[in-house]
mmCIF file of C-alpha atoms in Angstrom:
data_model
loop_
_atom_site.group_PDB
_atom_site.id
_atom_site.type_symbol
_atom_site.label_atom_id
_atom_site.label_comp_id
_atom_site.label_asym_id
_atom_site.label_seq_id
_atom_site.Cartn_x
_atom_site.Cartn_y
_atom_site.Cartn_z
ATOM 1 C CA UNK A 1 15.652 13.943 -21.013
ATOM 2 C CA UNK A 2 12.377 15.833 -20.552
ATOM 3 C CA UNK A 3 10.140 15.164 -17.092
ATOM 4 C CA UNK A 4 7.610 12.660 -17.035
ATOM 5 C CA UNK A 5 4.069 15.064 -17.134
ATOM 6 C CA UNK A 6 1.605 13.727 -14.632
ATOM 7 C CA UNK A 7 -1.797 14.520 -13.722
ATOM 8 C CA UNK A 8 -2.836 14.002 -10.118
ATOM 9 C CA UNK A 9 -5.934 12.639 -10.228
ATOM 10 C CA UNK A 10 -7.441 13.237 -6.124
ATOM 11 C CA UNK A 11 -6.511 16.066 -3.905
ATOM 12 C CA UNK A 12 -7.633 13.965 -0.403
ATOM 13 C CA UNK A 13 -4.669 13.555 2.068
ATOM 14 C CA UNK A 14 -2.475 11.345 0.332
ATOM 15 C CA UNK A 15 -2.606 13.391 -2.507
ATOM 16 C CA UNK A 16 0.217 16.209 -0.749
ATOM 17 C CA UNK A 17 2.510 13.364 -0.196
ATOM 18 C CA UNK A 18 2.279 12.508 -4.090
ATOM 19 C CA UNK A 19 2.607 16.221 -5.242
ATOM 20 C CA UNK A 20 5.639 17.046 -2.935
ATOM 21 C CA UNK A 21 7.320 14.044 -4.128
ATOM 22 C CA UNK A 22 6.712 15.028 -7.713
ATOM 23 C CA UNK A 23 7.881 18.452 -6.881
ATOM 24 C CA UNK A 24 11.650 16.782 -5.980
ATOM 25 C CA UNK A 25 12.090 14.378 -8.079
ATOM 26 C CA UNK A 26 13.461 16.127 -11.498
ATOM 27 C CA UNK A 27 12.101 13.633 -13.570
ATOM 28 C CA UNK A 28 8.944 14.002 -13.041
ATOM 29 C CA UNK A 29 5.664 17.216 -13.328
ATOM 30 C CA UNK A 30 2.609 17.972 -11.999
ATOM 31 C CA UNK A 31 0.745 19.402 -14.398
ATOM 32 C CA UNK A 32 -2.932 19.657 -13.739
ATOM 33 C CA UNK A 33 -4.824 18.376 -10.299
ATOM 34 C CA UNK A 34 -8.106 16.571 -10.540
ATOM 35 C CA UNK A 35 -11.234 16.539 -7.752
ATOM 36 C CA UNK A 36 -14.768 15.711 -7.630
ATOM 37 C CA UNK A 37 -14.903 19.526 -5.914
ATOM 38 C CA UNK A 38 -13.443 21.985 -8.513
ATOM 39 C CA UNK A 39 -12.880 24.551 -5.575
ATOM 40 C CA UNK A 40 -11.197 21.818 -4.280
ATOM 41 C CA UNK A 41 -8.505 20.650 -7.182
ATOM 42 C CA UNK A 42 -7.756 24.614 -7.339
ATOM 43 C CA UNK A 43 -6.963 25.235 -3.684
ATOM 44 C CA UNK A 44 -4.569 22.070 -4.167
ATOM 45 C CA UNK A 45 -2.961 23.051 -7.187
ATOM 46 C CA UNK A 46 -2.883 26.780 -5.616
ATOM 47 C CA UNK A 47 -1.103 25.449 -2.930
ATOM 48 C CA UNK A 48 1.367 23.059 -4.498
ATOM 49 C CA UNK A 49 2.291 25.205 -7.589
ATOM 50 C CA UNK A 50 0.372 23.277 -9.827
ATOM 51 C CA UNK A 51 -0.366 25.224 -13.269
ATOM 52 C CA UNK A 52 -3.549 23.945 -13.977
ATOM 53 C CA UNK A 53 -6.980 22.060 -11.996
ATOM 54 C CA UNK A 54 -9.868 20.219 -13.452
ATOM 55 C CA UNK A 55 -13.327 18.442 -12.549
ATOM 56 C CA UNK A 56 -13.618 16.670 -15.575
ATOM 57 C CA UNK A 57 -11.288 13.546 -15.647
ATOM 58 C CA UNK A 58 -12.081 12.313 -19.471
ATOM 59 C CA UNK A 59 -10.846 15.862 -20.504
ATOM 60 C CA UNK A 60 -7.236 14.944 -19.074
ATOM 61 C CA UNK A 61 -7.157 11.674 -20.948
ATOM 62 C CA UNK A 62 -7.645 13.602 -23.627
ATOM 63 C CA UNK A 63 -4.644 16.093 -23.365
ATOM 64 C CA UNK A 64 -1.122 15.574 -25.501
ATOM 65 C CA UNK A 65 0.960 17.110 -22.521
ATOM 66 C CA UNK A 66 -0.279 14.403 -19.320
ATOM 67 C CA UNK A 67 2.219 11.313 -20.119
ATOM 68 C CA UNK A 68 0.601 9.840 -16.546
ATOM 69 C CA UNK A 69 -1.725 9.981 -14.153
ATOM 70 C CA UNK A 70 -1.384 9.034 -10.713
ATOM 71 C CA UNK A 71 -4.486 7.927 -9.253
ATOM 72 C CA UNK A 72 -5.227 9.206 -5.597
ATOM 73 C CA UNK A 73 -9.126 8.488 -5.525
ATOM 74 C CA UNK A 74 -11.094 6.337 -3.461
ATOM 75 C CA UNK A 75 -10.620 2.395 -3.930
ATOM 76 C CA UNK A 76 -13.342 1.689 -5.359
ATOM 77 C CA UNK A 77 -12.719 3.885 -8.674
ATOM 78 C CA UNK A 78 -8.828 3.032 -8.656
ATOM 79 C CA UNK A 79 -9.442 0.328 -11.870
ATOM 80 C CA UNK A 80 -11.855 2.437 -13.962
ATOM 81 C CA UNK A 81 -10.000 5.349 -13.273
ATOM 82 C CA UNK A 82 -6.789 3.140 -14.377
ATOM 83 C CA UNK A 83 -8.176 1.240 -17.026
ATOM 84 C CA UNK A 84 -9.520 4.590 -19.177
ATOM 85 C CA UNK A 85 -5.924 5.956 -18.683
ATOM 86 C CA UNK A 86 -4.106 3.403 -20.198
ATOM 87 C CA UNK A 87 -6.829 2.906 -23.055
ATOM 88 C CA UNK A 88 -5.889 6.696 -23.647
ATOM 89 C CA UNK A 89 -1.867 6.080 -24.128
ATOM 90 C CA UNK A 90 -1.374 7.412 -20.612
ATOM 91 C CA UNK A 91 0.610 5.212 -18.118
ATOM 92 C CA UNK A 92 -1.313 5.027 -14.872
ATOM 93 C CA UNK A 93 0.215 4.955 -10.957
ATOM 94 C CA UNK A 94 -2.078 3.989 -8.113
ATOM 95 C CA UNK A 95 -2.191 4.222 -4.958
ATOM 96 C CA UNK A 96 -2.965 1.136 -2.319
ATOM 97 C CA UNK A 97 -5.206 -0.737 -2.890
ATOM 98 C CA UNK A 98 -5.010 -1.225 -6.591
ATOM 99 C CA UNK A 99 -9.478 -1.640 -6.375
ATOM 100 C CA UNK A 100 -11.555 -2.890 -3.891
ATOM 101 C CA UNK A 101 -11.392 -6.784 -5.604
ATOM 102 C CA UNK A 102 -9.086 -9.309 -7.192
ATOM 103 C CA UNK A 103 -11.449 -9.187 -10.135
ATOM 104 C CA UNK A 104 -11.052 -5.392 -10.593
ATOM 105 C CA UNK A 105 -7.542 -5.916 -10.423
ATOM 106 C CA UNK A 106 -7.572 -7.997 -13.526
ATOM 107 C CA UNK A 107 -9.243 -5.858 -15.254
ATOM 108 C CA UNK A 108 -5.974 -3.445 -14.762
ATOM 109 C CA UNK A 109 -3.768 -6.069 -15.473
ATOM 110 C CA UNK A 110 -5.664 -6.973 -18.938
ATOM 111 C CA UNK A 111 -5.855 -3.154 -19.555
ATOM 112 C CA UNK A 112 -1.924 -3.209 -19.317
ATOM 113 C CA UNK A 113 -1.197 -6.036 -21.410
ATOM 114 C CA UNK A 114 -3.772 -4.824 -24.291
ATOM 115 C CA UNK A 115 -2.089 -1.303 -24.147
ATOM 116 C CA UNK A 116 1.290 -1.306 -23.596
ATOM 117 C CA UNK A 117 1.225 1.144 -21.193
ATOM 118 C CA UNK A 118 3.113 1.208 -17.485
ATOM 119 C CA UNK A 119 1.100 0.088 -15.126
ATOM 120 C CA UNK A 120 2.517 0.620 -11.575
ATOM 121 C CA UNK A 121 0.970 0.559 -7.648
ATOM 122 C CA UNK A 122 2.382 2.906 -4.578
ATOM 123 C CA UNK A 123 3.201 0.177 -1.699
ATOM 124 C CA UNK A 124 6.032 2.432 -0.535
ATOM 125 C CA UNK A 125 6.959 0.462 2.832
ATOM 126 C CA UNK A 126 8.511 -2.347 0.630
ATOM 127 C CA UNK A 127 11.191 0.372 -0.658
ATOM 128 C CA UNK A 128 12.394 1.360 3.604
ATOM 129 C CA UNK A 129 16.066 0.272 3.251
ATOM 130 C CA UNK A 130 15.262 -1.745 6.900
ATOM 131 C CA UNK A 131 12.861 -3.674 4.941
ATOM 132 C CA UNK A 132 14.698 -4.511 1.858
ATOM 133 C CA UNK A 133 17.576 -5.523 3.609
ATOM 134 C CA UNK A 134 15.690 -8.611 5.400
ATOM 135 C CA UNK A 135 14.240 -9.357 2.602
ATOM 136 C CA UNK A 136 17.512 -9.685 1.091
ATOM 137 C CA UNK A 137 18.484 -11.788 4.450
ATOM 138 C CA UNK A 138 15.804 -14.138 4.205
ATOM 139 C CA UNK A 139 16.245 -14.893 0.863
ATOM 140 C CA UNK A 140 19.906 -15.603 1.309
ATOM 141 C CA UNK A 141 18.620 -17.999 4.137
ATOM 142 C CA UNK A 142 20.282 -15.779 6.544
ATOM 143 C CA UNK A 143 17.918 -16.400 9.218
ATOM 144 C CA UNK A 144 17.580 -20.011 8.726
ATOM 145 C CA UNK A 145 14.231 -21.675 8.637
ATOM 146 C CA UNK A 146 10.901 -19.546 8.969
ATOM 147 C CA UNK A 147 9.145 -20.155 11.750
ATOM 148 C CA UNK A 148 6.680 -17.457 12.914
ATOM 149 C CA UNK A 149 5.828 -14.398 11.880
ATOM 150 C CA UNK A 150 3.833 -11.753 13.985
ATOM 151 C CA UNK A 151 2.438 -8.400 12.694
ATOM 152 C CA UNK A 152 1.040 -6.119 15.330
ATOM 153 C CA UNK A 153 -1.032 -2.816 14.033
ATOM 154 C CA UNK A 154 -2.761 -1.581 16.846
ATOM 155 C CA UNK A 155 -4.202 2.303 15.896
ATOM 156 C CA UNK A 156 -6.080 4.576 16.416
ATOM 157 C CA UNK A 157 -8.850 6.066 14.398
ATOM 158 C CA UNK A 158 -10.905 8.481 15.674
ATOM 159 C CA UNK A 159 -15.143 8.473 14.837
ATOM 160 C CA UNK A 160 -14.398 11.272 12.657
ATOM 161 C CA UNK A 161 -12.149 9.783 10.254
ATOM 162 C CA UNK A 162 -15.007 7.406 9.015
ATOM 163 C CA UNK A 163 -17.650 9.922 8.412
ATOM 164 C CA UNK A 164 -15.150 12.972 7.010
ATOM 165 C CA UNK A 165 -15.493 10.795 3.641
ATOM 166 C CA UNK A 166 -18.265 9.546 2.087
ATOM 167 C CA UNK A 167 -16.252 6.021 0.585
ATOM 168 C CA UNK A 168 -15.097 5.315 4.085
ATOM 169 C CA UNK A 169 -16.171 2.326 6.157
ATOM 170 C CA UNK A 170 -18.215 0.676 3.221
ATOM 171 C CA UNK A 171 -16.880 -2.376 1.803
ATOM 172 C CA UNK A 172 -17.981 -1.381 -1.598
ATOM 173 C CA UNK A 173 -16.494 1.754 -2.107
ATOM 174 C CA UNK A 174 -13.628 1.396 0.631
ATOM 175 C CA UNK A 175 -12.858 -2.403 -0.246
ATOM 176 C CA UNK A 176 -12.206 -3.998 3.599
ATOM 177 C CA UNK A 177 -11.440 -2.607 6.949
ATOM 178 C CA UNK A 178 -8.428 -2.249 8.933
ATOM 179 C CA UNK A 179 -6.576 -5.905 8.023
ATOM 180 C CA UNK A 180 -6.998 -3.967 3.804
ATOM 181 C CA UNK A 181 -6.723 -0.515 4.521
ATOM 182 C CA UNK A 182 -4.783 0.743 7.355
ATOM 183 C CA UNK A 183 -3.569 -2.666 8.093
ATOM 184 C CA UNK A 184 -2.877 -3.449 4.573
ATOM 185 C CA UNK A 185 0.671 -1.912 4.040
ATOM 186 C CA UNK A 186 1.736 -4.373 7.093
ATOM 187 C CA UNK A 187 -0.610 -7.396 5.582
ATOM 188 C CA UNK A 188 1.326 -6.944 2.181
ATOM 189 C CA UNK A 189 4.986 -7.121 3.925
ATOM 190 C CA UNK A 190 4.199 -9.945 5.871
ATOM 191 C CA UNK A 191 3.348 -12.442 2.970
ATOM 192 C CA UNK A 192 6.134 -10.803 0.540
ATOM 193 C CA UNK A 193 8.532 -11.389 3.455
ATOM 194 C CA UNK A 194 7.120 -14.550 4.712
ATOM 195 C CA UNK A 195 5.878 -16.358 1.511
ATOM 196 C CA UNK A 196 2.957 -17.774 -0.071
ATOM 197 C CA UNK A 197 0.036 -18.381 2.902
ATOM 198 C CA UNK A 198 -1.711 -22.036 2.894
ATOM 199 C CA UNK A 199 -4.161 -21.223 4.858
ATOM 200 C CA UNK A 200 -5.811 -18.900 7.788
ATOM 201 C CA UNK A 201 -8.588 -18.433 9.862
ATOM 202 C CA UNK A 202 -9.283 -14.752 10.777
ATOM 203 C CA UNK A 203 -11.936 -13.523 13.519
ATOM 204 C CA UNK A 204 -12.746 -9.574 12.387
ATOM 205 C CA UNK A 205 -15.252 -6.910 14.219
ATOM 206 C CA UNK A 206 -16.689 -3.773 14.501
ATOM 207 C CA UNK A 207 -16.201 -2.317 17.449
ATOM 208 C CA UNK A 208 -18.158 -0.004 19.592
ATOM 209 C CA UNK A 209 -15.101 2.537 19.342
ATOM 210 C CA UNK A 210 -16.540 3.260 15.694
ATOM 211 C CA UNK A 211 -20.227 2.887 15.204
ATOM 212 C CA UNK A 212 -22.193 2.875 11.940
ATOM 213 C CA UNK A 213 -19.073 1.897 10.010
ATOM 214 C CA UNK A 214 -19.590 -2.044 7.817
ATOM 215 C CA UNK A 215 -16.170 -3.047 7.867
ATOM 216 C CA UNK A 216 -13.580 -4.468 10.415
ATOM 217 C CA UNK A 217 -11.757 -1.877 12.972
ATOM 218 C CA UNK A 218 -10.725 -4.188 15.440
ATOM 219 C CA UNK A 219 -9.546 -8.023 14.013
ATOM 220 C CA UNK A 220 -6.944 -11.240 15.008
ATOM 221 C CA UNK A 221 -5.554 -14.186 12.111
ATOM 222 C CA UNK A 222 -3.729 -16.831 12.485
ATOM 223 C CA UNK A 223 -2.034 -18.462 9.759
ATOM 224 C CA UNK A 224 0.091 -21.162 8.094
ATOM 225 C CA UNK A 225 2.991 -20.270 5.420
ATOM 226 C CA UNK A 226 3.420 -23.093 2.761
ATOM 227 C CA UNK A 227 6.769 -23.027 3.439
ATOM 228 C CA UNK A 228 5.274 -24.670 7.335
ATOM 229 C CA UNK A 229 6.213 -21.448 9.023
ATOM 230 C CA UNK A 230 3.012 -19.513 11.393
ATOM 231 C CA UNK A 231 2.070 -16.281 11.241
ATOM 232 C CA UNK A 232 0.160 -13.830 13.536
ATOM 233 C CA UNK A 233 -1.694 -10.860 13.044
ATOM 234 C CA UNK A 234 -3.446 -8.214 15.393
ATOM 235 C CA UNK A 235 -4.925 -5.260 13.687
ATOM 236 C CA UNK A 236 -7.193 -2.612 15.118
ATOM 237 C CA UNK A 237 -8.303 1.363 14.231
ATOM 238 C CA UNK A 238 -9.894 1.539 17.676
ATOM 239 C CA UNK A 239 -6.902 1.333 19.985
ATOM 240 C CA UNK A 240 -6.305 4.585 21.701
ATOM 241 C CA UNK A 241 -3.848 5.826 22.002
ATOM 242 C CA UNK A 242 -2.413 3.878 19.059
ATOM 243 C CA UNK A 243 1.428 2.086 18.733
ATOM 244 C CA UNK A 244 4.174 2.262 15.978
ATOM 245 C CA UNK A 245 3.300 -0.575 13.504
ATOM 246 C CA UNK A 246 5.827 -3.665 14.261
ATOM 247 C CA UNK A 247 6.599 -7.169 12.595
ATOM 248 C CA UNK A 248 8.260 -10.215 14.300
ATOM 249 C CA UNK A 249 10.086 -12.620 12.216
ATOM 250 C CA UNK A 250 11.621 -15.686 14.110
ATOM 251 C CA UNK A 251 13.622 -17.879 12.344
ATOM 252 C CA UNK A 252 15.908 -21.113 13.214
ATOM 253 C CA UNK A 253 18.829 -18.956 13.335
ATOM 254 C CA UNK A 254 17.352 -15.802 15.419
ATOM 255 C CA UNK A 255 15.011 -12.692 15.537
ATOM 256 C CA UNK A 256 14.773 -9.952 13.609
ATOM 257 C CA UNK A 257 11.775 -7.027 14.401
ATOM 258 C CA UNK A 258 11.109 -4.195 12.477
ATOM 259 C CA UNK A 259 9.060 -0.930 14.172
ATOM 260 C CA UNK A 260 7.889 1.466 11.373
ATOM 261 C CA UNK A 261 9.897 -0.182 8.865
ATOM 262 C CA UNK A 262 13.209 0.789 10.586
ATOM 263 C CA UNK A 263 15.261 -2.378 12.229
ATOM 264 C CA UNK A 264 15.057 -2.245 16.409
ATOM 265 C CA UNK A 265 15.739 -6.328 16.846
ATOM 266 C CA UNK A 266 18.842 -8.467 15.028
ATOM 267 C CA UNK A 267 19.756 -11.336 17.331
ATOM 268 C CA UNK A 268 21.461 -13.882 15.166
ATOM 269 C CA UNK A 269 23.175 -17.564 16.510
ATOM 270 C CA UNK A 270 26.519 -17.564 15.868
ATOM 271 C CA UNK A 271 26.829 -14.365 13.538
ATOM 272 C CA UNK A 272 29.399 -14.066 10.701
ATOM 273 C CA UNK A 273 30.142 -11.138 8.740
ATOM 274 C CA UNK A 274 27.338 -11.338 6.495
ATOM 275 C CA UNK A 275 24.839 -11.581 9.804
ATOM 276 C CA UNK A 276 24.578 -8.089 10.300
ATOM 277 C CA UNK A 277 21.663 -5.575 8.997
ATOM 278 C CA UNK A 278 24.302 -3.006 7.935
ATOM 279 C CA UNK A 279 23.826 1.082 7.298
ATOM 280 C CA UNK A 280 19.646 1.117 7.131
ATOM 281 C CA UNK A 281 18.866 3.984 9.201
ATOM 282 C CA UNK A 282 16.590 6.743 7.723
ATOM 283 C CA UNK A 283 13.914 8.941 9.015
ATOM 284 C CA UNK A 284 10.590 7.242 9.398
ATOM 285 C CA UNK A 285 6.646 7.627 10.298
ATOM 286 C CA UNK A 286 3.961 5.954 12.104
ATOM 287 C CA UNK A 287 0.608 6.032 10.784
ATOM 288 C CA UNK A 288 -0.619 5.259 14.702
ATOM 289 C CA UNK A 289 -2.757 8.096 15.511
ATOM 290 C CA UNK A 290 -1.948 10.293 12.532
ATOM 291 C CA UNK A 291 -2.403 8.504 8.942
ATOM 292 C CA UNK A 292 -0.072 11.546 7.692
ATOM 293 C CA UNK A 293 2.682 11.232 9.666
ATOM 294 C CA UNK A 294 5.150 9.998 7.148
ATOM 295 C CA UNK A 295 7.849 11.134 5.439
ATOM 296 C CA UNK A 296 7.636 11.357 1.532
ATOM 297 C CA UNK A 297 11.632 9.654 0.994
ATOM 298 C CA UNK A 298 9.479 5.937 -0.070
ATOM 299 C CA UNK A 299 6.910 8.234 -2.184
ATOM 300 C CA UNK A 300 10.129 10.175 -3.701
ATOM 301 C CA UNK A 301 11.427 6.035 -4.129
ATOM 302 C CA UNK A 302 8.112 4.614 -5.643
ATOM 303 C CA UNK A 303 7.371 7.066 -8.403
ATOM 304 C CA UNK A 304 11.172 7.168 -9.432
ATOM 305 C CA UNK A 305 10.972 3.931 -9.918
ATOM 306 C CA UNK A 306 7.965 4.010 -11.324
ATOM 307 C CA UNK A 307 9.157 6.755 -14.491
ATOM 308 C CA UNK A 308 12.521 5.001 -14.684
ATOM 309 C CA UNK A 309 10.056 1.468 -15.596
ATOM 310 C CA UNK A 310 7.956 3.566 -18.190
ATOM 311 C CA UNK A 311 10.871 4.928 -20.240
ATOM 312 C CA UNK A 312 12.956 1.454 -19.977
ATOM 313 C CA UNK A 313 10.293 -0.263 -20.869
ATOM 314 C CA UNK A 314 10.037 -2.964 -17.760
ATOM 315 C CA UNK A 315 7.456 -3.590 -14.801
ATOM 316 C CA UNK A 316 7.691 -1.578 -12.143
ATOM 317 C CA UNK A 317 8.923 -2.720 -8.372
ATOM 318 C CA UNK A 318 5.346 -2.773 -7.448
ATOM 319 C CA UNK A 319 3.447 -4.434 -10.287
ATOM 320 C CA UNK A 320 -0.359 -5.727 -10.735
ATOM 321 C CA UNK A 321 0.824 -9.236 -10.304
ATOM 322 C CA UNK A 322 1.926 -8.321 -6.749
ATOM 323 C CA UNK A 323 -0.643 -5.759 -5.472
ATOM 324 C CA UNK A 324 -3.412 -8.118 -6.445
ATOM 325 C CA UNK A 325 -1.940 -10.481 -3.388
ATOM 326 C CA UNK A 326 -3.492 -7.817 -0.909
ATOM 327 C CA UNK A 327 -6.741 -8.326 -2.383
ATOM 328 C CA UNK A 328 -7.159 -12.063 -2.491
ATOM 329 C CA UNK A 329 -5.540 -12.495 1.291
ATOM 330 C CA UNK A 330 -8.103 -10.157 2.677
ATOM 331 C CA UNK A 331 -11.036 -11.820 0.370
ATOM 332 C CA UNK A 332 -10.013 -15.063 2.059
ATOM 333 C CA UNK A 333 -9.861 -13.098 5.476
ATOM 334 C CA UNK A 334 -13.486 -11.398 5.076
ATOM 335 C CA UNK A 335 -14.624 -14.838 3.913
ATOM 336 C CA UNK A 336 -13.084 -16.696 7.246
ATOM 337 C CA UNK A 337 -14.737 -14.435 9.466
ATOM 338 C CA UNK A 338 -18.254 -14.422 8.046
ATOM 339 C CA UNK A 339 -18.316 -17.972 8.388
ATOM 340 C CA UNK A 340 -16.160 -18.488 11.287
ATOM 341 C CA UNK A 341 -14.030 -21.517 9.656
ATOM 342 C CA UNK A 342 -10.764 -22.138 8.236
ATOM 343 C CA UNK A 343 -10.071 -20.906 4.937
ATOM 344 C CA UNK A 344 -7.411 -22.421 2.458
ATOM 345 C CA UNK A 345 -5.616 -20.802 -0.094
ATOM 346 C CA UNK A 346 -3.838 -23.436 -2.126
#
């Protein structure tokens, strides 16, 4: 079977991670790079062994050998970009966020039923073997009851990282601060482990660590589960020197933590031979200090997945339905700290 062709469509940082992956995976091709900067896309493709780069993004929807694009572009073009591709015949992958609003993201998810076309989003910490495996605890009730769940993400962004982009610290073109965007990854684990959220109340600044930016760097939210369970959430870009993400997730039957995605805590009552977490080892990254400093084995994972879903003809593990989720939590997190009140959710 011939390898899916995709066009890379953004050379910024994440964009290596994408290419490399591409590069290992044999079902899948890089075929042409896309950038605002032409010098740009050509340095990339130079440097990734990429036969062809481009300015002009219509042109690739255009061309019979690009079965895919995956989208690596600021947030706030992510559904355009998305929505063109599919209207072209060309399945579309897309890096968090999916867009900068719920309401952009159902424009992608119309675009997708109208055309047929694979429509898939790169949340790659749901595919760490730690974090599948409690998700395949909980659900088997191995921890008993829910009853708290903490996320701690406390980074470190220097002044520099805001200004080195024009999109960044805007909430129009960036979509949210830290609990979206840096944050976000963590945000989106804790409700697909924890459930459906009733309601929250979130308190969200900008610090003095990173003037001139709109959005959130340093933020707290406290919320209730529907299921009755409480969760916790402290978030910051302006924490020098910055700490390995970590989630807490108590339960009536124990604690289980998880530091980077990789399992450091499994205390379980009375354990039988199902109560253990099993072989789920594997290197792993901290986006702390260093928003790089991953490895590309979830990346690899994602866009597998996401090929294998195009030519079977099913949704991918990531689809529109359950990206959207990180967009309407933060709206109702943005909207509880402008006003300073509870917000509910259902």
């Amino acid at each position: 079977m011939s390898a899916m062709r995709f066009a890379l469509i953004g050379a910024g940082a994440v964009a290596d991670a994408h290419a490399r992956s591409i590069q290992e995976l044999p079902e899948a091709e890089a075929l042409v790079v896309y950038s605002r900067e032409l010098d740009k896309a050509r340095r990339f493709a130079d440097a990734h062994n990429i036969p062809d780069a481009t300015d002009d993004y219509p042109a690739i929807l255009t061309r019979d050998d690009i079965d895919a694009v995956d989208i690596l572009t600021a947030p706030w073009v992510h559904a355009d970009q998305g929505v063109a591709a599919m209207e072209a015949g060309k399945h579309a992958l897309i890096e968090k966020p999916a867009d900068v609003t719920a309401a952009a993201c159902d424009a992608l998810a119309d675009a997708e039923a109208r055309t047929g076309r694979t429509l898939g989003f790169v949340f790659q910490c749901r595919l760490k073997k730690g974090v599948r495996r409690v998700k395949e605890y909980l659900q088997a009730g191995g921890l008993g009851e829910l009853l708290l769940v903490s996320v701690y993400v406390k980074w470190h962004r220097p002044p520099s990282y805001y200004t080195a982009n024009d999109w960044r610290g805007k909430y129009a073109t960036e979509g949210g601060g830290v609990l979206f965007g840096q944050a976000g990854h963590s945000v989106d684990l804790m409700q697909w482990l924890g459930g459906p959220v009733e309601w929250l109340f979130a308190n969200a600044v900008t610090s003095p660590v990173h003037p001139g930016i709109e959005i959130e760097d340093l933020a707290s939210v406290t919320l209730r589960f529907t299921s009755g369970a409480l969760g916790t959430i402290e978030a910051a870009t302006a924490l020098a020197p910055g700490s390995a993400e970590r989630m807490e997730i108590h339960g009536t039957r124990g604690t289980i933590a998880l530091e980077a995605g990789n399992i450091v805590t499994w205390e379980i009552t009375d354990p039988g031979p199902d109560d253990v977490p099993g072989d789920v080892d594997e290197e792993t990254g901290t986006g702390a200090s260093d928003p790089m400093a991953f490895p590309i084995t979830w990346h690899k994972r994602q866009i597998a997945d996401f090929v294998a879903a195009a030519r079977d003809g099913r949704k991918t593990c990531m689809p529109i339905e359950e990206a959207r989720k990180l967009n309407e939590l933060y709206e109702h997190m943005r909207l509880s700290a402008q006003q300073c009140e509870l917000v509910r959710l259902t």
